[in-house]
CSV table of C-alpha atoms in Angstrom, one decimal:
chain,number,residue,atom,x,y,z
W,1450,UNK,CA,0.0,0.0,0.0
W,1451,UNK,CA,1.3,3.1,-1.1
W,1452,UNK,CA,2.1,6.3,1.4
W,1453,UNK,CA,-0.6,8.7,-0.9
W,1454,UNK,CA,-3.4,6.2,-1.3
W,1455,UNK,CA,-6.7,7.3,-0.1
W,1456,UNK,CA,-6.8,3.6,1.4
W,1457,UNK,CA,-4.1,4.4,4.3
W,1458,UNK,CA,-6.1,4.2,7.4
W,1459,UNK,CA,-6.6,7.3,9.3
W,1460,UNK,CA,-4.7,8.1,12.1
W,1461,UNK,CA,-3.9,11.0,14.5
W,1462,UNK,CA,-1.4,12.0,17.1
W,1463,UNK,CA,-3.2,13.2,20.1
W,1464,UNK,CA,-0.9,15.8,22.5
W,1465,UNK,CA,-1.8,16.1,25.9
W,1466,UNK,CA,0.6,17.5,29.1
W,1467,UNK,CA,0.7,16.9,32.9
W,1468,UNK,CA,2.7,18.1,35.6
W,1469,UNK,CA,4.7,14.9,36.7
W,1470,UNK,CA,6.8,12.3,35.0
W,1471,UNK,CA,4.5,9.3,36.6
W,1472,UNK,CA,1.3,11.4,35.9
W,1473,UNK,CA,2.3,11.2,32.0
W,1474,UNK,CA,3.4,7.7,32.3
W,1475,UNK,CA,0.2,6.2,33.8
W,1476,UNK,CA,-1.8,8.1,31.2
W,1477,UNK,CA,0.6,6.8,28.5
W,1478,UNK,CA,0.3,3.6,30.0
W,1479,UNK,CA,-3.9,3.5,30.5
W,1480,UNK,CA,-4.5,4.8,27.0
W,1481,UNK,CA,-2.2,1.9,25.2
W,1482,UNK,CA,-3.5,-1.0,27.7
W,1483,UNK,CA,-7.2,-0.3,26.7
W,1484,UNK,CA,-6.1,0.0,22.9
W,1485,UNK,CA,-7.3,3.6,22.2
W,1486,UNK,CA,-3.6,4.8,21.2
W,1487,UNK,CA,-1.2,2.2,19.7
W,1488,UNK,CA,1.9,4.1,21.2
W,1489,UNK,CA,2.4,7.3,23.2
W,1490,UNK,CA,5.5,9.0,23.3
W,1491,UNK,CA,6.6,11.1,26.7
W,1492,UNK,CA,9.2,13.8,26.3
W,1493,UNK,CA,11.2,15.3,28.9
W,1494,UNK,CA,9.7,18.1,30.9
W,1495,UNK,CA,8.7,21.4,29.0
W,1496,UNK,CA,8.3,24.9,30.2
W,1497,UNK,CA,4.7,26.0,29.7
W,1498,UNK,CA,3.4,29.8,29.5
W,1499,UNK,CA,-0.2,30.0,29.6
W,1500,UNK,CA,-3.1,32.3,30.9
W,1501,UNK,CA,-5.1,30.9,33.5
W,1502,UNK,CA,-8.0,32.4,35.5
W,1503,UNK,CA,-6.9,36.2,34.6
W,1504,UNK,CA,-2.8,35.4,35.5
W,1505,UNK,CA,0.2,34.6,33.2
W,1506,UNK,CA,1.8,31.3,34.7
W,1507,UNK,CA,5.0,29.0,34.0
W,1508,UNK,CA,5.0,25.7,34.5
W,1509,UNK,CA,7.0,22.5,34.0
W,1510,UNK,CA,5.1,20.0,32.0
W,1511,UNK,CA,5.5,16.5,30.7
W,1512,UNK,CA,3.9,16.4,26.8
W,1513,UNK,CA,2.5,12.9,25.9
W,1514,UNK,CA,1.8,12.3,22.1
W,1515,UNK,CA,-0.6,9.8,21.2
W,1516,UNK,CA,-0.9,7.3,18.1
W,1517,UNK,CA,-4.3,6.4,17.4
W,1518,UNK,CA,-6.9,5.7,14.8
W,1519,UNK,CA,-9.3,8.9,14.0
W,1520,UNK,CA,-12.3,6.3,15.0
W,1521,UNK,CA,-10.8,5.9,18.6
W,1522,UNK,CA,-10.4,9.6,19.4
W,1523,UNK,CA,-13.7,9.9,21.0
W,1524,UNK,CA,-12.9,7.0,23.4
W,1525,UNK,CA,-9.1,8.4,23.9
W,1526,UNK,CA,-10.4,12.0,24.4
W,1527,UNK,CA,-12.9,10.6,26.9
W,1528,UNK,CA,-10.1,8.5,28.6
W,1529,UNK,CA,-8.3,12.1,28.7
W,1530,UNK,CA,-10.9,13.6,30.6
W,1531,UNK,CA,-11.7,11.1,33.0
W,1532,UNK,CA,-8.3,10.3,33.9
W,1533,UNK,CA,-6.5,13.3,34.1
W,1534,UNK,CA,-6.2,15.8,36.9
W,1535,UNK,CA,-6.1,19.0,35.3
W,1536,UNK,CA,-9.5,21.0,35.3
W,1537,UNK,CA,-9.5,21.8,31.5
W,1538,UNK,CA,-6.8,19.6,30.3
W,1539,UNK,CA,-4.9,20.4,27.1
W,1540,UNK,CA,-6.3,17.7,24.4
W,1541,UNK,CA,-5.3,18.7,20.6
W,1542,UNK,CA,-5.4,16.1,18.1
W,1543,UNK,CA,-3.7,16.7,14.3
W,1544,UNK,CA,-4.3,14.4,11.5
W,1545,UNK,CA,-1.4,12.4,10.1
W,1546,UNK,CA,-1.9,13.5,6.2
W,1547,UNK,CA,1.4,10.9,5.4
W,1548,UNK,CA,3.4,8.2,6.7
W,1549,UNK,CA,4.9,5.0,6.3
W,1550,UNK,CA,1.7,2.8,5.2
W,1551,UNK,CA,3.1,-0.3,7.4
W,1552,UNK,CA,3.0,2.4,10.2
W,1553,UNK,CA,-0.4,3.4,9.8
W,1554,UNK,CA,-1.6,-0.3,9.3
W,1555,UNK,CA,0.0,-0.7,12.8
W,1556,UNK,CA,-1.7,2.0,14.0
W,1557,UNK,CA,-4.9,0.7,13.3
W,1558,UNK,CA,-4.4,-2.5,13.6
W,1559,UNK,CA,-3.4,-1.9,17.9
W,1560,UNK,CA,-6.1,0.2,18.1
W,1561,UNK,CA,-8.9,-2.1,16.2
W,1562,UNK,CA,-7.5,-4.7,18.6
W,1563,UNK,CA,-7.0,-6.7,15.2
């Protein structure tokens, strides 16, 4: 299966942060377990500069990147919600427009539990 065919499953990566190493880990960890993401990536902590409730903070922050099938991101986003601690979480999810086809099969097939 070619890279540009219209046949390459769809698939997202879905970003997320948190404030602790273990915190990202055990969301990493849930999403993967219950098949909604194939794979989730954690990099090392980021600084973070965001408004919040009227104030400029800075904080440390663990990003996690999901690999899942467009069809599972209403269960993963759920998952998100649910499991995470932070009142409005940061949830984006971007569309993979190319990739290695075998990767995207892979992708859908964790996530189809195939």
């Amino acid at each position: 299966m070619d890279a540009y065919s219209p046949a390459v499953p769809h698939a997202l990566t879905v970003l997320t942060t948190t404030d602790t190493a273990a915190k990202a880990e055990a969301l990493a960890r849930g999403a993967v377990e219950a098949r909604l993401a194939a794979c989730a990536q954690i990099s090392a902590p980021v600084t973070s500069v965001y408004r919040w409730r009227n104030a400029v903070e800075t904080a440390q922050e663990w990003q996690i990147v999901f690999k899942t099938g467009q069809r599972r991101y209403p269960e993963l986003e759920a998952y998100l919600l649910a499991a995470h601690d932070y009142e409005t979480p940061e949830i984006i999810a971007t569309p993979l427009v190319l990739g290695s086809a075998a990767y995207l099969e892979w992708i859908e097939a964790e996530t189809s539990g195939r």
